[in-house]
C-alpha cells in the first residue's frame, strides 16, 4: 500500500509517521487538505478541532461538506469522511482546545484565522512542553519534549506557513535524495589526498554536495601504517569512523575530490567505491513571537518580484494586528479596511526601524524594508482586501506543504526555517470586478475575488482530463469544489484505461479498498460527484492516442476549451501536446517525482508547447554489457534479476504454448531463422534450449522435478556463466588495442567475479531455490493456482529447512562450456584472448548447434499446453514469490561480484519500477495548476502565467514566466562554397577561405515570425492541381514536393500515359524500344519509364490501364488512397510533408526584396485541409 511513499521517503521515515499524533485546528480548505494528506501518509492518529457551524461558502473549499451539513460543526462532519481514507489512522474530533488536548499530540497545526495573541500562546506552550522521566540516578526529572508547532494563514492569493520544531531538531537527511555512489580509480598518498573516480553506469552525472562526507568500501590497499593513524582511521581507508570529509581545491581536475592526509596509509592497490554519507545536523528553531519581528532570511518563493516575501510578511503582521484590534479580519473588498491595514503596516515597519536603531549589531535584526523602498502599499492592500477569503487552490497547495512538514518532524528533509510566504497575486483580476457581492453560494469565496461572471465562465468550460491516477483524483476534487465544468454549458470528459491497485490507496484519495481492481476513471468520478451535485463528468476507459482518434476525433477536440493532463508517461504527454497545438487548445501540464513537482501552462500562440519546453525527458538506462557481464552496483543486479524472471517464468511458457498449438509451423519458423546470419542464429540457441528444458520438465512434473530445474538454473546463472566469463577473461587479462597495452581488463567498472557453489547454510542460496522452485511449480501446473495476497499459500513449504531437504536429493548439473556474449568495447578488448572450452564453443557452428536443438524439440510434439501458465509479474503482492525471486537472484549475483546486497523493499522498488510518489506533492502541484486555469479563463497576458518547480523536501518554490513560442523567421548566414567552385585567389595565406569568397545562404519563413501554433488552412477539398494553384495565388508559394506513406511522389506527379503508346506485347524488346523512341506522344525523359512499364506488361500479359494523374485527384482521395488516412468523420486533415519554394512574388516581410526568394526553400507552418 505504501510502496510509492516508501520509494520517496524511505522505510524509516514512514515508520516514524505511524507513531505521530497530529492535532489540526481549523477545517477550512487548508485544514482539510492537510488532514487528508497526513491521513493518507499513514499517521497514527489525527484529531480535528473546528466546532464552527458549516456555511455554504465552506462547500467550495472543503470536499467533506455538503448542503445537508450546513449548520453542523465542521470537525464532526469531517471525521467519518476522512476516516474512510485510512482505517489504520484514528480520526477523531476534540470537544475543546485545551492544554491537555494539545499535550496528547506530537504536532499541533493551526489553519484557522486565530488571533495573533492566541497563536503566540499556543506556540510558547508547545515550545516549553516537558515530560517527567526517571533519570540515570533513578530520580524524577523534567525533560524538554517540545510539541512541533505549525501555523498556516491563507487569504486570497496569498499564503504563509510558520514552523517551529523546537530548540534541538535533528535533520538526518536534508534532501531525501539517494546517496551518490562513485567508483574509485585512484587515491594518492599526499597531505591532501586526491581521489579520482568515475560515475557508475545508470547513475546521474551530478556533482557531489560541497563538503560532504563519504565512506569507502572494497578499496584494496590504503592500510594504516602507524598506531596513531589506526586510532583515527581504523584498519584501513574503508573503516574510518564517520567517513571522510571531502573538499576541492582550485584547479583540481574533473572527477576528483580531496579527503585530507593519506600519507600514513599504504599505497592504493585498486578497486573500491565510495558512497555519500548523510551527516545529521542540529537545527535550532525560534519562536513565533521572535520570528514575527525578526524573521531572518526568508525562503525565496518569487524570482520575478524580488523581495516580495518580506513585504508579504509585513502585510501578514499588519492584517493580524487589524484582527486583534477589530475582532475580525478585514471585510472583503473593503477599501476602508485595506487602508487601515496599510496604516498598521507603516506602524509595524517604523517600530522595527526604531528597534534596529536602538539595538545595533544584533545577530538577527528586526525586519527592515528600507533597502526595498519601504512598505509596498500595493502588496499590503491586495493582501488585506481578500485576507478573509479562502481560495481552494491555495488550500490544496498549502495542505501539501504542511503535510510534508509533518514528515520532516521525523528528521527527513529540511523543515521550513520559521516563516515561508507564497504569493500568486498575478492570478487576481487587475481591476476589482463589479459583481463580487456574496450570493449565499458555495462559490462565494471565488465570487469575492473574481466575480460572479468568472464563476459562470468556469462552470461552462468544456474540458478533457487525460489520466485519473494521483493527479487526476486531485484535479477532479479541485474541479468539483471550484465549479469547473459544473454549469449548464459545462462538460468534463475523463479517460484512463488503468484499474485501481492496492498501492494507489496511499495517495489517490478517491479510491477505497472496495474499488481495487475496478476502473480508475469510473471509480474516481463516482466519488467526485458527491462533492458537488452539479459536477457530472463523463468517465471513459480509453487510452488517448492515434488508435482512439475515431472516438477522440476532430469534432471532439474542436469543441473543447482546454485540456488538463494527469499523465505519468512522456509518450502520452507528447501526443496530447501535439493535439493541443493542432486544435489550438490550452493545456494544463504538470507532474511529480517524489517531493518534486512542476507546473507548465501551455497557452496557444503565447507560450512554448510542452515538447518545446526542453526539460521533458525520461531517465536513461543501464548498458546491456553491464547487466549481462559487468555489474558494479546492486541496481544492476536487480535489473538483471528482473530480466531473468521474464526469461525463466514467462517467455519459455509462452513459447511452449505456441509450439504445442502448431509444432510444424513453429519448427518451420525456427528453421527459416536458422538460415540467417550466424549472430542471429546464436541468439536463438539459449531460447530454444530453455524451451526444451521447460517442455521436458512439464512432462510428469513434480515438486522435485521443479526443484531440479531450479537447481539447474542456480548453477547455470551463478556458476557456469561466470566460469565461461573468467575463462575468456582471466584475472590477469590485459586490454591490448593496436598492439598497445592499455592496462588490466578487470578494473574500474569491471569487477572480477567468483562462481558460486550451493551452500545450504546460506539463506540467500536457499531463498533462490525456494522461490524459483515454487514459481516453476506454478508455471508447470504442479501447484494449485495462486489466488493473490495470501500468506497461507504453500505455508508448509516456505522454510529454508524444507527446500534444503529437497535439494539434498537433487543432482548437481555438470558444467558445460558456453559462449560468452560480448559486444562493443569488450568484444574488441577480448580479441585474441579467447581460450579454453568457452572459446571452442564460441567458434562452433551455431547453425549446427541450432539444428541439433530443433531435432530435440521436434520430439515434444503432442505436448498438452493446458497446464502451462506464464507468470504475470506483480510487485505489490508480497506472498507470490515474485519479489522473493528478484531479491534472492539479485543477492546471488551481488555475491558473485562482491557487491553489497539488497533487501526485499529495495528490490521491489527497482524491479517494479515504482515511481516515487506521495500525496503531499500531488496536492500542492494540482492546486497551483488550478491557478493557471483561472488565468486562462481571464485571458491574462503571458507575463501573468507561471511555470513552477517545487521541491517540498528543501522548500524550493521557483516561479518564472513561460517562454514565448519559438519563431521561424528569415535569416542569412555566410557558408563555405563547394571547394570545386574555388580558385587559389579564394584562400588566404593560412589556407582558410576568405570571407569575401563565402556565399550567402538565405533561409526564409512564411509567414515571417510564425510559430508551431500557426497553420496554413486550405478551406475546401480540391484537386491537387487546384491546391498548387491555391498556394500560388493566396500565398505566392510554389509547391515543390509532396509525398505520402504509400506514394512518395504525389507531387511533382509521375507521368500518366495513354495505353495506346505501348507497343504490341508480342514484339521483341528492341523493336518495342524503337517504337517508343519514335512515338512523339512520349517525352524524351519518359521513354525509359514507358519501356519499363511495357516490359512489366509483357510479363503479366496485360497492358496498363488508363491511369489518373495525381493532379486530377482530390486531396481527400490522395490522403485515403496514397496516405492510408481515414476520411470519414474528419473535419481537419493534416497535409503532412508538403515542401515549398518561393516565387517571384514571395515577400514574407516588407523588407524582402522582390524576387529574392524565387526558387528558395521556404519554411511554412503545418498545412491543414478543413472540410465542411
XYZ file of C-alpha atoms in Angstrom, residues 304-800:
497
model
C 10.153 37.764 -10.533
C 9.218 40.215 -7.762
C 12.417 40.358 -5.723
C 11.866 40.860 -2.001
C 8.103 40.366 -2.165
C 8.352 37.767 0.619
C 9.396 40.483 3.099
C 6.605 42.796 2.007
C 4.146 39.939 2.424
C 5.498 39.288 5.932
C 4.703 42.884 6.860
C 1.246 42.605 5.264
C 0.524 39.461 7.297
C 1.552 41.072 10.587
C -0.494 44.193 9.848
C -3.543 42.081 8.982
C -3.200 40.064 12.185
C -2.858 43.298 14.135
C -6.090 44.530 12.488
C -7.768 41.303 13.592
C -6.669 41.805 17.205
C -7.871 45.418 17.152
C -11.254 44.806 15.480
C -12.053 41.230 16.461
C -12.260 40.187 12.808
C -10.275 40.107 9.593
C -10.743 42.946 7.062
C -14.041 42.837 5.191
C -13.515 41.507 1.643
C -13.068 44.273 -0.928
C -13.366 46.996 1.700
C -11.053 49.881 0.804
C -11.578 51.369 4.253
C -10.314 48.220 5.972
C -7.467 47.889 3.468
C -6.354 51.451 4.270
C -6.483 50.615 7.991
C -4.232 47.603 7.419
C -1.860 49.790 5.414
C -1.609 52.211 8.322
C -0.799 49.314 10.650
C 1.863 48.127 8.196
C 3.595 51.519 8.341
C 3.339 51.457 12.143
C 4.904 47.986 12.297
C 7.768 48.893 9.937
C 8.503 52.108 11.822
C 8.576 50.199 15.092
C 11.019 47.705 13.629
C 13.192 50.536 12.342
C 13.280 52.061 15.820
C 14.126 48.670 17.297
C 17.100 48.242 14.956
C 18.322 51.750 15.735
C 18.224 51.019 19.464
C 19.855 47.582 19.167
C 22.714 47.977 16.643
C 24.816 44.970 15.657
C 22.156 42.466 16.755
C 22.839 38.953 15.405
C 19.328 38.876 13.932
C 17.966 42.367 13.223
C 14.277 43.158 13.046
C 12.742 43.198 9.587
C 13.927 46.211 7.597
C 12.259 47.310 4.354
C 14.360 50.443 3.875
C 16.565 48.790 1.239
C 13.392 47.710 -0.585
C 11.796 51.116 -0.813
C 9.747 50.899 2.358
C 6.255 49.469 2.659
C 4.907 48.152 -0.628
C 1.413 49.633 -0.422
C 0.148 47.661 -3.422
C 1.047 44.294 -1.844
C -0.335 45.281 1.573
C -3.695 46.414 0.188
C -4.049 43.416 -2.115
C -3.293 41.191 0.861
C -5.834 42.942 3.056
C -8.689 43.030 0.517
C -9.050 39.246 0.426
C -7.429 38.181 3.698
C -10.775 36.809 4.913
C -11.334 34.838 1.695
C -10.012 31.318 1.294
C -9.355 30.113 -2.251
C -9.454 26.354 -2.684
C -6.356 26.086 -4.942
C -4.224 27.804 -2.284
C -5.715 25.475 0.326
C -4.705 22.469 -1.752
C -1.199 23.847 -2.204
C -0.599 24.655 1.457
C -2.253 21.416 2.527
C 0.521 19.639 0.656
C 3.211 21.869 2.133
C 2.012 21.421 5.734
C 1.632 17.655 5.432
C 5.194 17.462 4.154
C 6.344 19.448 7.176
C 4.729 16.740 9.313
C 7.032 14.202 7.664
C 10.013 16.435 8.452
C 9.328 16.190 12.173
C 10.895 12.724 11.977
C 14.217 14.127 10.721
C 13.744 13.512 6.998
C 14.192 16.560 4.743
C 14.789 20.223 5.571
C 11.990 21.931 7.542
C 10.745 25.440 6.766
C 13.061 27.642 8.890
C 10.372 29.743 10.556
C 8.192 31.701 8.110
C 7.613 30.899 4.441
C 5.496 33.269 2.357
C 3.977 32.459 -1.034
C 2.031 34.690 -3.395
C 0.010 34.133 -6.546
C -1.167 37.742 -6.710
C -0.870 37.719 -10.504
C -3.950 35.436 -10.545
C -6.282 38.117 -9.187
C -8.057 40.455 -11.675
C -6.115 43.629 -12.380
C -9.181 45.735 -11.558
C -11.805 44.645 -8.994
C -14.816 43.072 -10.742
C -18.185 44.768 -10.228
C -20.005 41.566 -9.208
C -18.165 40.434 -6.054
C -21.075 40.599 -3.577
C -21.787 37.228 -1.887
C -24.941 35.411 -3.031
C -25.154 32.656 -0.394
C -23.477 30.183 -2.738
C -20.804 27.509 -2.357
C -18.777 29.723 -4.703
C -18.940 32.905 -2.570
C -15.184 32.793 -1.893
C -14.476 32.750 -5.621
C -17.058 35.456 -6.260
C -15.444 37.717 -3.649
C -12.172 37.706 -5.595
C -13.074 37.070 -9.242
C -16.744 37.997 -9.554
C -19.908 36.076 -10.434
C -19.290 36.159 -14.193
C -15.950 34.436 -13.716
C -17.643 31.658 -11.728
C -20.193 31.288 -14.538
C -17.384 31.093 -17.087
C -15.685 28.366 -15.038
C -18.913 26.384 -14.907
C -19.456 26.467 -18.670
C -15.985 25.238 -19.629
C -15.652 22.104 -21.736
C -12.525 20.269 -20.638
C -10.762 16.989 -21.296
C -8.853 15.341 -18.439
C -6.381 12.687 -19.568
C -5.455 10.323 -16.747
C -7.148 9.579 -13.460
C -4.429 8.470 -11.059
C -2.907 10.553 -8.265
C -3.006 13.813 -10.225
C -6.392 13.007 -11.699
C -8.035 12.377 -8.317
C -6.813 15.728 -7.018
C -7.895 17.517 -10.190
C -11.390 16.029 -10.021
C -11.725 17.273 -6.443
C -10.437 20.733 -7.402
C -12.731 20.941 -10.426
C -15.768 19.951 -8.337
C -15.055 22.382 -5.484
C -14.386 25.326 -7.811
C -17.398 24.554 -10.013
C -15.215 23.989 -13.084
C -17.400 22.444 -15.842
C -20.320 22.351 -13.347
C -22.502 24.889 -15.175
C -25.327 24.240 -17.644
C -22.976 24.518 -20.607
C -20.046 22.741 -18.983
C -18.664 19.301 -19.757
C -15.740 17.285 -18.431
C -14.567 14.138 -20.167
C -12.203 11.957 -18.127
C -10.380 8.949 -19.509
C -7.999 6.405 -18.010
C -7.567 2.794 -19.115
C -5.965 1.670 -15.835
C -7.522 -0.114 -12.893
C -7.166 0.672 -9.205
C -4.252 -1.075 -7.450
C -3.674 -1.514 -3.729
C -0.635 0.807 -3.819
C -2.871 3.615 -5.156
C -4.762 3.928 -1.867
C -1.954 5.789 -0.068
C -2.090 8.808 -2.363
C -5.039 8.591 -4.795
C -7.644 9.646 -2.294
C -10.804 8.974 -4.313
C -10.175 5.222 -4.231
C -11.062 2.800 -1.445
C -10.361 -0.863 -0.783
C -13.632 -1.848 -2.458
C -12.532 -0.137 -5.694
C -9.304 -2.151 -6.050
C -9.445 -3.863 -9.441
C -12.128 -1.513 -10.776
C -11.633 1.153 -13.487
C -9.949 4.279 -12.172
C -11.997 6.734 -14.201
C -15.439 5.476 -13.192
C -14.425 4.937 -9.555
C -12.902 8.398 -9.143
C -15.691 10.228 -10.957
C -18.347 8.473 -8.875
C -16.668 9.707 -5.692
C -16.033 13.234 -7.003
C -19.671 13.768 -7.995
C -20.581 13.528 -4.284
C -18.681 16.778 -3.688
C -20.905 18.881 -5.947
C -24.288 17.958 -7.356
C -23.558 19.986 -10.478
C -20.394 18.020 -11.236
C -21.214 15.303 -13.792
C -18.022 14.180 -15.563
C -18.154 11.546 -18.287
C -15.805 8.685 -17.402
C -14.157 6.659 -20.166
C -11.762 3.697 -20.046
C -9.710 4.505 -23.132
C -6.139 5.340 -23.984
C -5.545 8.591 -25.812
C -3.503 8.153 -28.957
C -3.671 7.523 -32.702
C -5.638 4.296 -32.204
C -8.536 6.110 -30.496
C -8.842 9.036 -32.888
C -12.124 7.547 -34.131
C -13.574 8.475 -30.725
C -11.458 11.496 -29.839
C -11.973 12.936 -33.312
C -11.787 16.395 -34.837
C -15.235 17.376 -33.569
C -14.372 16.264 -30.022
C -11.168 18.313 -29.895
C -12.645 21.369 -31.624
C -15.438 21.663 -29.062
C -13.016 21.739 -26.099
C -11.999 24.846 -24.201
C -8.873 23.164 -22.876
C -7.104 20.005 -21.753
C -5.807 19.010 -18.333
C -3.134 16.326 -18.386
C -2.841 13.954 -15.438
C -0.387 11.574 -17.062
C 2.703 9.694 -15.947
C 4.488 8.966 -19.238
C 6.136 11.114 -21.873
C 4.706 9.427 -24.967
C 1.126 10.251 -23.987
C 2.113 13.754 -22.868
C 3.708 14.499 -26.223
C 0.694 13.154 -28.117
C -1.769 15.308 -26.172
C 0.556 18.289 -26.531
C 0.603 17.803 -30.314
C -3.190 17.584 -30.443
C -3.493 20.813 -28.457
C -1.191 22.507 -30.963
C -3.202 21.129 -33.871
C -6.509 22.370 -32.496
C -5.116 25.484 -30.737
C -6.249 24.424 -27.279
C -4.679 25.463 -23.958
C -3.018 22.671 -21.989
C -2.542 22.342 -18.230
C 0.558 20.199 -17.845
C 2.088 19.070 -14.562
C 3.981 16.213 -12.988
C 5.513 14.924 -9.770
C 8.523 12.846 -8.822
C 8.726 12.189 -5.112
C 8.860 15.525 -3.294
C 9.434 17.481 -6.514
C 6.821 18.750 -8.922
C 6.328 21.006 -11.907
C 3.548 23.117 -13.389
C 3.629 24.083 -17.083
C 0.751 26.104 -18.531
C 0.661 25.944 -22.318
C -1.309 28.779 -23.941
C -1.869 28.866 -27.718
C 0.231 31.476 -29.519
C 1.572 32.825 -26.184
C 3.861 30.083 -24.819
C 6.083 27.290 -25.988
C 4.461 23.917 -26.303
C 5.197 21.261 -23.693
C 7.520 19.419 -26.100
C 9.387 22.610 -26.902
C 9.927 23.299 -23.216
C 13.157 21.315 -23.404
C 13.197 19.652 -19.964
C 10.744 16.848 -20.613
C 12.894 13.731 -20.685
C 12.745 10.306 -19.163
C 15.668 8.629 -17.488
C 18.286 6.651 -19.340
C 19.109 3.002 -18.890
C 21.947 0.678 -17.981
C 24.065 -0.680 -20.878
C 23.336 -4.311 -21.716
C 27.000 -5.278 -21.377
C 26.881 -4.035 -17.779
C 23.768 -6.040 -16.934
C 24.993 -9.148 -18.737
C 28.614 -9.437 -17.613
C 29.910 -6.446 -15.656
C 27.555 -5.284 -12.881
C 29.072 -2.955 -10.295
C 26.020 -1.668 -8.382
C 23.187 -3.553 -6.724
C 20.733 -1.823 -9.070
C 22.450 -3.575 -11.969
C 21.869 -6.910 -10.231
C 18.198 -6.125 -9.600
C 17.603 -5.109 -13.223
C 19.325 -8.317 -14.364
C 17.187 -10.412 -11.999
C 14.009 -8.804 -13.316
C 15.076 -9.830 -16.827
C 15.742 -13.374 -15.590
C 12.204 -13.522 -14.205
C 10.881 -12.991 -17.729
C 13.412 -15.387 -19.239
C 12.609 -18.238 -16.825
C 8.945 -17.925 -15.882
C 7.315 -16.072 -18.767
C 8.919 -16.441 -22.186
C 9.520 -20.245 -22.142
C 5.878 -20.969 -21.275
C 4.568 -18.564 -23.889
C 6.836 -20.200 -26.465
C 5.784 -23.652 -25.249
C 2.119 -22.796 -25.752
C 2.795 -21.515 -29.272
C 4.817 -24.646 -30.055
C 2.159 -27.008 -28.666
C -0.616 -25.336 -30.684
C 1.190 -25.776 -34.030
C 4.543 -27.606 -33.751
C 5.123 -27.767 -37.506
C 4.695 -24.039 -38.068
C 6.895 -23.285 -35.032
C 9.681 -25.578 -36.246
C 9.396 -24.201 -39.775
C 9.756 -20.631 -38.475
C 12.861 -21.544 -36.453
C 14.238 -23.464 -39.410
C 13.890 -20.401 -41.617
C 15.665 -18.280 -38.997
C 18.440 -20.865 -38.809
C 19.311 -19.945 -42.383
C 20.117 -16.378 -41.331
C 23.407 -14.857 -40.225
C 25.424 -16.597 -37.511
C 24.882 -13.914 -34.899
C 21.055 -14.110 -35.170
C 21.251 -17.895 -35.014
C 23.478 -17.792 -31.924
C 20.888 -15.687 -30.097
C 18.213 -18.309 -30.776
C 20.192 -21.146 -29.194
C 19.660 -20.319 -25.478
C 15.968 -19.589 -26.089
C 15.399 -22.948 -27.782
C 17.421 -24.747 -25.105
C 15.306 -23.137 -22.368
C 12.122 -24.069 -24.247
C 13.251 -27.707 -24.420
C 14.023 -27.729 -20.688
C 10.574 -26.310 -19.968
C 8.791 -28.873 -22.144
C 10.845 -31.712 -20.675
C 10.123 -30.568 -17.133
C 6.411 -30.237 -17.890
C 6.133 -33.961 -18.634
C 5.023 -35.564 -15.380
C 6.184 -32.549 -13.411
C 6.525 -32.861 -9.639
C 7.802 -30.599 -6.904
C 11.090 -32.498 -7.100
C 11.435 -32.051 -10.862
C 10.625 -28.335 -10.454
C 13.348 -28.127 -7.815
C 15.796 -29.894 -10.136
C 15.083 -27.351 -12.865
C 15.578 -24.564 -10.304
C 18.868 -26.208 -9.274
C 19.941 -26.281 -12.913
C 19.183 -22.566 -13.184
C 21.146 -21.880 -9.984
C 24.268 -23.423 -11.470
C 23.733 -22.023 -14.963
C 23.319 -18.438 -13.725
C 25.721 -18.251 -10.792
C 28.359 -20.831 -11.676
C 28.535 -21.702 -15.353
C 28.169 -18.232 -16.872
C 30.828 -16.921 -14.505
C 33.214 -19.760 -15.315
C 32.742 -19.022 -19.013
C 33.420 -15.320 -18.424
C 36.603 -15.719 -16.373
C 37.860 -18.376 -18.767
C 37.533 -15.864 -21.582
C 38.907 -13.025 -19.429
C 41.197 -14.411 -16.672
C 42.036 -12.284 -13.650
C 45.311 -11.180 -15.238
C 43.729 -10.313 -18.612
C 45.046 -7.135 -20.205
C 43.460 -4.656 -22.590
C 45.547 -4.523 -25.741
C 44.500 -2.275 -28.618
C 46.505 -1.829 -31.768
C 49.423 -3.516 -30.041
C 49.381 -1.086 -27.110
C 48.828 -2.364 -23.560
C 46.063 -0.201 -22.051
C 46.146 -1.828 -18.613
C 44.237 -4.571 -16.769
C 40.888 -5.711 -18.157
C 39.348 -6.104 -14.692
C 39.362 -2.514 -13.388
C 37.063 0.435 -12.660
C 33.589 -0.709 -13.789
C 34.607 -4.355 -14.289
C 34.690 -6.395 -11.069
C 36.247 -9.870 -11.265
C 33.505 -12.393 -10.397
C 33.613 -15.549 -8.263
C 31.424 -18.531 -9.311
C 29.072 -19.896 -6.645
C 28.680 -23.361 -5.175
C 25.410 -24.225 -3.460
C 25.661 -23.803 0.308
C 22.578 -24.984 2.263
C 23.617 -22.842 5.222
C 23.463 -19.657 3.135
C 19.921 -18.223 3.393
C 20.281 -16.424 0.042
C 21.006 -19.721 -1.734
C 18.033 -21.346 -0.032
C 15.716 -18.434 -0.853
C 16.675 -18.569 -4.515
C 15.900 -22.262 -4.639
C 12.660 -21.837 -2.676
C 11.217 -19.024 -4.784
C 12.386 -20.478 -8.110
C 11.038 -23.948 -7.305
C 7.596 -22.604 -6.422
C 7.425 -20.258 -9.398
C 8.303 -23.136 -11.708
C 5.683 -25.230 -9.892
C 3.072 -22.578 -10.618
C 4.284 -22.268 -14.197
C 4.062 -26.022 -14.877
C 0.774 -26.551 -13.058
C 2.209 -28.558 -10.148
C 0.877 -26.144 -7.533
C -2.727 -25.058 -7.205
C -3.275 -21.630 -8.789
C -2.407 -18.720 -6.515
C -5.390 -16.540 -5.579
C -3.430 -13.416 -4.683
C -2.296 -11.710 -1.474
C -2.493 -14.965 0.507
C 0.139 -15.524 3.241
C -1.150 -19.075 3.799
C -0.335 -20.178 0.239
C 2.182 -23.088 0.413
C 2.843 -22.080 4.030
C 4.217 -25.581 4.844
C 6.745 -25.261 2.003
C 8.216 -21.806 2.679
C 11.081 -22.615 5.054
C 14.780 -22.970 4.259
